[in-house]
mmCIF file of C-alpha atoms and ligand atoms in Angstrom:
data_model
loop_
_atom_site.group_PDB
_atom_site.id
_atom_site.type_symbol
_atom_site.label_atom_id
_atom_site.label_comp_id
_atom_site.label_asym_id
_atom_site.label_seq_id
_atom_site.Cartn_x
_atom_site.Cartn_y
_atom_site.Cartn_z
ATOM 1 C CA UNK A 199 95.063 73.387 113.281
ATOM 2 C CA UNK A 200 97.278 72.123 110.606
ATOM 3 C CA UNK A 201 98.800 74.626 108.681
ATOM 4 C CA UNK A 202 97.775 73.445 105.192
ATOM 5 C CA UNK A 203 99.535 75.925 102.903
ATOM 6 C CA UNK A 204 102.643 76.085 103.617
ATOM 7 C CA UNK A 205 106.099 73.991 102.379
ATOM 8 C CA UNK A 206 107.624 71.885 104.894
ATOM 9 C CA UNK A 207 110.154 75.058 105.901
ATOM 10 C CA UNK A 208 108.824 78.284 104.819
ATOM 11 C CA UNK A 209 104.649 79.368 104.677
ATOM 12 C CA UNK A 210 103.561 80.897 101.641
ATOM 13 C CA UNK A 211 102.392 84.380 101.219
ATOM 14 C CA UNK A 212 100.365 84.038 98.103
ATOM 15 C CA UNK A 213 98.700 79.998 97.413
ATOM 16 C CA UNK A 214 96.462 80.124 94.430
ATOM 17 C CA UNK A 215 94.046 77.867 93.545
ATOM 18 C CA UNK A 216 91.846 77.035 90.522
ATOM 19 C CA UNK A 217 91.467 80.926 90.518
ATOM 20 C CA UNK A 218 88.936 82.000 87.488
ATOM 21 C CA UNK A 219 88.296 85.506 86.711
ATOM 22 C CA UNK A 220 86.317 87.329 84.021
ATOM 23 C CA UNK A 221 85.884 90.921 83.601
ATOM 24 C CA UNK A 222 82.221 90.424 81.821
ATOM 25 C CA UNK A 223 80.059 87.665 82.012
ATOM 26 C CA UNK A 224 79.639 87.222 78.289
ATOM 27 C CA UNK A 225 83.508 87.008 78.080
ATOM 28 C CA UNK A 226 84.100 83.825 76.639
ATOM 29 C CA UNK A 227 87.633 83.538 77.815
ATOM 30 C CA UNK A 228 88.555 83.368 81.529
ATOM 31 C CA UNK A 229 91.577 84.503 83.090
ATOM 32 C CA UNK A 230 92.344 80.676 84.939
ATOM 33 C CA UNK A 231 95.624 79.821 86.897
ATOM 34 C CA UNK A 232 95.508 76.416 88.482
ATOM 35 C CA UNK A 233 97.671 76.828 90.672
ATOM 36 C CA UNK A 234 100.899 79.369 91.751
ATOM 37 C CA UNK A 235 102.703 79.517 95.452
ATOM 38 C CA UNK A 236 105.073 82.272 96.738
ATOM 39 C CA UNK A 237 107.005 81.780 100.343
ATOM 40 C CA UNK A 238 107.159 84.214 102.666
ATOM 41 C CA UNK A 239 109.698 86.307 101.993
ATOM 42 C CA UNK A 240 110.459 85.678 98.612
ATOM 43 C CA UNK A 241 110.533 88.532 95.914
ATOM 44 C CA UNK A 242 108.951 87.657 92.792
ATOM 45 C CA UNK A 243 109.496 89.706 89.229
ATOM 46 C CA UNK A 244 106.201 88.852 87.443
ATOM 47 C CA UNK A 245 106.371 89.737 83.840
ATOM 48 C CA UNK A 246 104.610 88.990 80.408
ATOM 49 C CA UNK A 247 103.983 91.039 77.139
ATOM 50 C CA UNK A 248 101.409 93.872 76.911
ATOM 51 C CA UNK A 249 97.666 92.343 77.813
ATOM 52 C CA UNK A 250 98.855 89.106 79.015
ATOM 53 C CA UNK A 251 97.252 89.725 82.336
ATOM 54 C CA UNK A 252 99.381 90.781 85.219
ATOM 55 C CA UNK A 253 97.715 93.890 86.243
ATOM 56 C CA UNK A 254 94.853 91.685 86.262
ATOM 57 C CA UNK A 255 96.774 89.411 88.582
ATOM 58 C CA UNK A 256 97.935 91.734 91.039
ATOM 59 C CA UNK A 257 94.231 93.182 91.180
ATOM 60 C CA UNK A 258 93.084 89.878 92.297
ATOM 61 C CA UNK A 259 95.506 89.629 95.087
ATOM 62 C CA UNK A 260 95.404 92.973 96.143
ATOM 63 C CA UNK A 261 91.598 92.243 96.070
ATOM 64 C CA UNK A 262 90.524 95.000 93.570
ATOM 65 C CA UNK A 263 89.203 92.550 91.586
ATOM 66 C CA UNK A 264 87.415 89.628 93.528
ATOM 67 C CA UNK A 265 87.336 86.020 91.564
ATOM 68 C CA UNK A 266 84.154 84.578 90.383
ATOM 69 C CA UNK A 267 85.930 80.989 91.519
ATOM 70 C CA UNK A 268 88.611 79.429 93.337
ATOM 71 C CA UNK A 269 90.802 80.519 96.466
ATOM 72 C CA UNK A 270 93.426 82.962 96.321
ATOM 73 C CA UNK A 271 95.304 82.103 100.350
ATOM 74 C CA UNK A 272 97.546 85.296 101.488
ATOM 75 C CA UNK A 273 99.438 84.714 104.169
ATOM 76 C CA UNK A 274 97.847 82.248 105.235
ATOM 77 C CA UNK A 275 94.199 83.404 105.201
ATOM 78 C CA UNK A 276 91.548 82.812 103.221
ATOM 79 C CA UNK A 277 91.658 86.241 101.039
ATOM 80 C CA UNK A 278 89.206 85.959 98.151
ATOM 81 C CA UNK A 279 86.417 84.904 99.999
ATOM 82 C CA UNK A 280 86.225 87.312 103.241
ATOM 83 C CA UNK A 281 83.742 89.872 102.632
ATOM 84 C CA UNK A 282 84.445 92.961 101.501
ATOM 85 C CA UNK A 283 84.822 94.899 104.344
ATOM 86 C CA UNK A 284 87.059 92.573 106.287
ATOM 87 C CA UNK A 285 89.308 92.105 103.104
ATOM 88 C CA UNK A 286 89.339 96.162 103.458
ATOM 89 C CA UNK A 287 90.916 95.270 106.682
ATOM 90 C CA UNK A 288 93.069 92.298 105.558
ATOM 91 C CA UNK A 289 94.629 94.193 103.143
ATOM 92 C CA UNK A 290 94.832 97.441 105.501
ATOM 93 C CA UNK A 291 97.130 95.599 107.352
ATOM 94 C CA UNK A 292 98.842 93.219 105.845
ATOM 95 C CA UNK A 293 99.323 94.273 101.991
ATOM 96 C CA UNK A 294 101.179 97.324 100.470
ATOM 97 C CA UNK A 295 100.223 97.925 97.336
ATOM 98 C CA UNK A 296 101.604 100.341 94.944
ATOM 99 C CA UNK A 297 99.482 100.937 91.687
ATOM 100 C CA UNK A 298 101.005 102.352 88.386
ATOM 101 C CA UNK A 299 99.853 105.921 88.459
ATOM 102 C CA UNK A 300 100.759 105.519 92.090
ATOM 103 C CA UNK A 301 97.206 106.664 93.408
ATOM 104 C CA UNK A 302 98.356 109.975 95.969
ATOM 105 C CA UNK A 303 95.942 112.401 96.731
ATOM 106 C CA UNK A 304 97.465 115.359 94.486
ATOM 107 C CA UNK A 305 96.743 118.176 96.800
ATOM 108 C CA UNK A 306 97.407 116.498 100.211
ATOM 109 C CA UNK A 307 100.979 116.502 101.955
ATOM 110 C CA UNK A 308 103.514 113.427 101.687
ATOM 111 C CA UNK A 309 102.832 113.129 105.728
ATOM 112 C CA UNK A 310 98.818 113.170 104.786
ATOM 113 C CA UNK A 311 99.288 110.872 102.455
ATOM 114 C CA UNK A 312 101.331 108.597 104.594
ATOM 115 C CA UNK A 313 98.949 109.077 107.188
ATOM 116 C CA UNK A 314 95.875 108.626 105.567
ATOM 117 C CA UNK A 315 96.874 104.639 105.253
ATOM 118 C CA UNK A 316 97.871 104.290 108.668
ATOM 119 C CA UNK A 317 94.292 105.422 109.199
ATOM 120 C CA UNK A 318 92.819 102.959 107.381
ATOM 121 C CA UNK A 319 94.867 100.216 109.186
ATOM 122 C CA UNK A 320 93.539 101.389 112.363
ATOM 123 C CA UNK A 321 97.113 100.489 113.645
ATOM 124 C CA UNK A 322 96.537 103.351 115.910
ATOM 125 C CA UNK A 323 100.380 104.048 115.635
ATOM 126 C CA UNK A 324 101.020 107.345 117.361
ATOM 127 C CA UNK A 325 104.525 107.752 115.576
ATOM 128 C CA UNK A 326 103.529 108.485 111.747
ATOM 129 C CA UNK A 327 105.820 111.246 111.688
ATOM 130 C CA UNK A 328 108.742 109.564 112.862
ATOM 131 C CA UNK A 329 108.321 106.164 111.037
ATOM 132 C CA UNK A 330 107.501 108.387 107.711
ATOM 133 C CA UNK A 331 110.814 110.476 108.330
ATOM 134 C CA UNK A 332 112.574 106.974 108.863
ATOM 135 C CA UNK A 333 111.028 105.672 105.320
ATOM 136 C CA UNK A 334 111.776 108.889 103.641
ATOM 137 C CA UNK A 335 115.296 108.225 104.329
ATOM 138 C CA UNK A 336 115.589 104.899 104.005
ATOM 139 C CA UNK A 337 114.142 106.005 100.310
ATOM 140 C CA UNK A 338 116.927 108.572 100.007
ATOM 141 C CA UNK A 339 114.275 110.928 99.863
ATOM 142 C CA UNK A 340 114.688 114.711 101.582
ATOM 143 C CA UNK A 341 112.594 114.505 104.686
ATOM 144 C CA UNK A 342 111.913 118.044 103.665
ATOM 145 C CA UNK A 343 109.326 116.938 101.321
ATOM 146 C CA UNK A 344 106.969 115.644 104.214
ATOM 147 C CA UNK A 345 105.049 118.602 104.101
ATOM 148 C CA UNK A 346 105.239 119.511 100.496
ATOM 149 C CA UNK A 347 101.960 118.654 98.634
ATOM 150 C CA UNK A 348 102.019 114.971 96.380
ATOM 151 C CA UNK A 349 101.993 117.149 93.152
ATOM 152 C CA UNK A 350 105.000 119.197 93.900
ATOM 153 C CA UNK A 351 107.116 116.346 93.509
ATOM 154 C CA UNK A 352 109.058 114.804 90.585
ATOM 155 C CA UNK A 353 107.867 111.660 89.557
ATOM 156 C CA UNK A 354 110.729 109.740 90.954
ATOM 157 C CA UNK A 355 109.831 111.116 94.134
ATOM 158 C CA UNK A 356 106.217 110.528 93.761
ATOM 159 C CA UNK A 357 107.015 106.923 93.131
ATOM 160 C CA UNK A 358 109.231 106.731 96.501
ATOM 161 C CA UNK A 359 106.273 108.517 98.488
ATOM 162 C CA UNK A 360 104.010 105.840 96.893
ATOM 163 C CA UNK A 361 106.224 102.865 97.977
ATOM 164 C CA UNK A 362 106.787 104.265 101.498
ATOM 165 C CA UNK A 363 103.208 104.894 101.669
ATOM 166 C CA UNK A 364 102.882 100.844 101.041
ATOM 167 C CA UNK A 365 105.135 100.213 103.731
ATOM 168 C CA UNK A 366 103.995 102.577 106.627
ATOM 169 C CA UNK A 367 101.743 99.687 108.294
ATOM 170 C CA UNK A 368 104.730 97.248 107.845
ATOM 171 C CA UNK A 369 103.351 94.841 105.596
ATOM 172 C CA UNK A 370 104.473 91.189 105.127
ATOM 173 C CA UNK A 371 103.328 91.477 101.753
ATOM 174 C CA UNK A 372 104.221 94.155 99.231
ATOM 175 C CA UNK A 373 102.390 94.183 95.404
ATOM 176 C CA UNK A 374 103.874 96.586 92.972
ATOM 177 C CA UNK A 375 102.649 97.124 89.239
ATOM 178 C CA UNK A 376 105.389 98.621 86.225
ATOM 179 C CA UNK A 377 106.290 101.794 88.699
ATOM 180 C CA UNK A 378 110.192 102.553 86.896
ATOM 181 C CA UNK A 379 108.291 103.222 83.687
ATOM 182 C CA UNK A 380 108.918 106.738 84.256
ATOM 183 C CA UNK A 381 112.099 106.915 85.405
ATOM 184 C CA UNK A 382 115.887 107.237 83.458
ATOM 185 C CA UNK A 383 117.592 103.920 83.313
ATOM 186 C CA UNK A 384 120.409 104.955 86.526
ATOM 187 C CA UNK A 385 117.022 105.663 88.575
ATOM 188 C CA UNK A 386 115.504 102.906 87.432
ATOM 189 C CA UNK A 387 118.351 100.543 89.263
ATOM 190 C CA UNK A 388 119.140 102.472 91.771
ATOM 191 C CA UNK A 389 115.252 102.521 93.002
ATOM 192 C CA UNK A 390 115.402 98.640 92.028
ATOM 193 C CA UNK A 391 118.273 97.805 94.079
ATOM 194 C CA UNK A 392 117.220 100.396 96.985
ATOM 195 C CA UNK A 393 113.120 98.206 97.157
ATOM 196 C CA UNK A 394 114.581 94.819 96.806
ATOM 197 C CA UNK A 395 117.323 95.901 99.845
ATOM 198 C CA UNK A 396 114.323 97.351 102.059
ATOM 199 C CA UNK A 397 112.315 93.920 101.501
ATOM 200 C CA UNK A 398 115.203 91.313 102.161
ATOM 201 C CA UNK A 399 115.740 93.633 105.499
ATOM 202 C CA UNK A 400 112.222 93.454 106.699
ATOM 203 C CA UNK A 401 111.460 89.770 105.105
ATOM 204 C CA UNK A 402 108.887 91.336 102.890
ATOM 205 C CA UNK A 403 107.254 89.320 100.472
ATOM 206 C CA UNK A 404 107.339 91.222 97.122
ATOM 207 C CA UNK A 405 105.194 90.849 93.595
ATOM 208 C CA UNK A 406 106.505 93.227 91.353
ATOM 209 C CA UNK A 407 104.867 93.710 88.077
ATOM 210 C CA UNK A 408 107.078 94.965 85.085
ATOM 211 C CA UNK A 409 107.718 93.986 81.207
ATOM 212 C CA UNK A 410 110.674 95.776 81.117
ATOM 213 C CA UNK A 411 112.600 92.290 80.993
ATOM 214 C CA UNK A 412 115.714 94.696 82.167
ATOM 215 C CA UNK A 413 114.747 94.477 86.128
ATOM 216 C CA UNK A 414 114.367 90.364 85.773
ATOM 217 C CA UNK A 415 118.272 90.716 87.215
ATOM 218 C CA UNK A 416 117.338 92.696 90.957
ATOM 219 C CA UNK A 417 115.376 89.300 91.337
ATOM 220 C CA UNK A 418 116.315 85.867 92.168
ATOM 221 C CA UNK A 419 112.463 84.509 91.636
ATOM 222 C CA UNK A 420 111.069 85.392 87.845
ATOM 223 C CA UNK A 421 107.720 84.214 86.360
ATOM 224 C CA UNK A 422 105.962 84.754 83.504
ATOM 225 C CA UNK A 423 102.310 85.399 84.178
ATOM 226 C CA UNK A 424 101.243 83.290 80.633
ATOM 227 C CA UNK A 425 103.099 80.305 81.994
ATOM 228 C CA UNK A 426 100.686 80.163 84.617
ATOM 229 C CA UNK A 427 97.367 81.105 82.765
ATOM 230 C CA UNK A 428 95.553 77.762 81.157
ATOM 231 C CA UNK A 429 92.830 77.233 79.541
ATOM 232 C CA UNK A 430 89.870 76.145 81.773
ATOM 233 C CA UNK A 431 89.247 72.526 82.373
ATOM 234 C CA UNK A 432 92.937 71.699 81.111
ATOM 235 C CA UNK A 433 95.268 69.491 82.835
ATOM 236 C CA UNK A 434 97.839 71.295 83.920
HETATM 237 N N1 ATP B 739 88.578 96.658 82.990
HETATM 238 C C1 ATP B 739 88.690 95.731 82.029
HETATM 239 N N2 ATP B 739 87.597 95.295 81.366
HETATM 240 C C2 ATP B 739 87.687 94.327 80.422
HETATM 241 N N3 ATP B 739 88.835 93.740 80.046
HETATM 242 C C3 ATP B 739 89.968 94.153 80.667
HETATM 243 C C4 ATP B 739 89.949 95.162 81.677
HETATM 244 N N4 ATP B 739 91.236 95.338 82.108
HETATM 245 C C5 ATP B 739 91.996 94.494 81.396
HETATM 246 N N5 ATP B 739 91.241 93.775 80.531
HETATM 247 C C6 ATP B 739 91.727 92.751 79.597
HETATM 248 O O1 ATP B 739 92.373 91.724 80.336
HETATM 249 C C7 ATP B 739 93.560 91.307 79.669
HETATM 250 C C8 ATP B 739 94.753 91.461 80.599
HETATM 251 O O2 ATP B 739 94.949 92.848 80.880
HETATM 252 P P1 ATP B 739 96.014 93.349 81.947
HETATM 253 O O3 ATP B 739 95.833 94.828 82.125
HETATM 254 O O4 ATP B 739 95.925 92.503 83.141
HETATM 255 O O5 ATP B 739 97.375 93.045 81.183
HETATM 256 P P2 ATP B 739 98.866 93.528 81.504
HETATM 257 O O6 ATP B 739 99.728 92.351 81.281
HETATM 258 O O7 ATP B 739 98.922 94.172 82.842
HETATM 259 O O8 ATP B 739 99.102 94.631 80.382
HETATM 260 P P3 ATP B 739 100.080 95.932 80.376
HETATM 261 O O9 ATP B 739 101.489 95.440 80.463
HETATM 262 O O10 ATP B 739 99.765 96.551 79.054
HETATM 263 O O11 ATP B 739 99.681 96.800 81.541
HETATM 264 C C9 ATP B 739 93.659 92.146 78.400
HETATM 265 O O12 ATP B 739 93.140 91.371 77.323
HETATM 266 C C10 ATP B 739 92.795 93.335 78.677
HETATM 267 O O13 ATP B 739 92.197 93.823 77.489
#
């Protein structure tokens, strides 16, 4: 079958079209983007002002949030419209996502954690521990802290954890919302520089979601999510 969403060289990882969300029915507004493409193994830094809508964006492509119309195409498959338990799996699989409060389980273990979304892959990888250890590091993060519970750890670490969490299941695509809002500026860039390294590596697509216009340098691709909202029904 022709491959119908990709560019003549490189596939695309995200292909949007004529996507329309609302968060009520009554809303009179609609979130709309015509259109919006990202290759394979591009990383994207998606910003916009307070409210403009990029959580909202990232929800819809991590699935969170499903569209009321249009086609959202990740990695080449249709994502918005598989049913809700296969996009479970979709995502399982192929989609790291790291939220803003970072979403561990408090009390479990950094190896739990880690664990607990290899489960829901169903990779049925038998070397957790070792690929976690491997991540850890990679993360210049104390491998020591495997077995310490999620809310022993500093923030900074808990934000590390989260991201190697993401990236347990080797994902092609990774989706990341404002996580460095916590963090001292020499963190900040040395946790920028350390993700965008461990996606060029592993040719992982990444979204990351930020208004701190400060980390638009760590990225060579940099949109702004109101430049690709219109209004419904408008040429674009
Ligand atoms: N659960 C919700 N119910 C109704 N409206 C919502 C909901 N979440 C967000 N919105 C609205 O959708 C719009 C976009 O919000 P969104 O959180 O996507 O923006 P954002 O750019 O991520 O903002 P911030 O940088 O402050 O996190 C806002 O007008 C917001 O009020």
């Amino acid at each position: 079958m022709p491959n119908t969403f990709s560019s003549a060289s490189t596939p695309f990882a995200i292909h949007i079209n004529q996507l329309n969300y609302k968060y009520h029915k009554a809303d009179k507004t609609s979130f709309y983007i015509p259109t919006w493409q990202v290759k394979q193994g591009e990383q994207v830094f998606l910003h916009g002002e307070s409210g403009s809508g990029k959580t909202t964006l990232l929800n819809l492509l991590a699935g969170v949030l499903t569209p009321q119309g249009g086609d959202i195409t990740l990695l080449e498959q249709a994502f918005s419209t598989l049913s809700s338990k296969k996009r479970d799996k979709f995502r399982a699989q192929n989609i790291g996502v790291v939220f803003q409060q970072f979403n561990l389980i408090p009390y479990l273990s950094v190896l739990k954690n880690i664990q607990l979304a290899s489960y829901f892959a169903k990779t049925g990888n038998t070397k957790i521990e070792q690929e976690a250890s491997a991540l850890l590091l990679a993360l210049k993060l104390p491998t020591t802290i495997l077995h310490k519970a999620a809310n022993t750890l500093s923030v900074g670490q808990q934000q590390r954890v989260a991201i190697a969490r993401a990236l347990i299941n080797k994902p092609k695509l990774l989706l990341v919302d404002e996580p460095t809002s916590a963090l001292d500026a020499a963190s900040r860039d040395a946790f920028m520089t350390l993700l965008i390294d461990l996606c060029k590596q592993h040719s992982i697509t990444l979204v990351f979601v930020s208004h701190d216009m400060h980390l638009q340098q760590f990225f060579e691709l940099s949109v702004d999510v109101t430049s690709l909202l219109k209004e419904e029904g408008s040429k674009c």
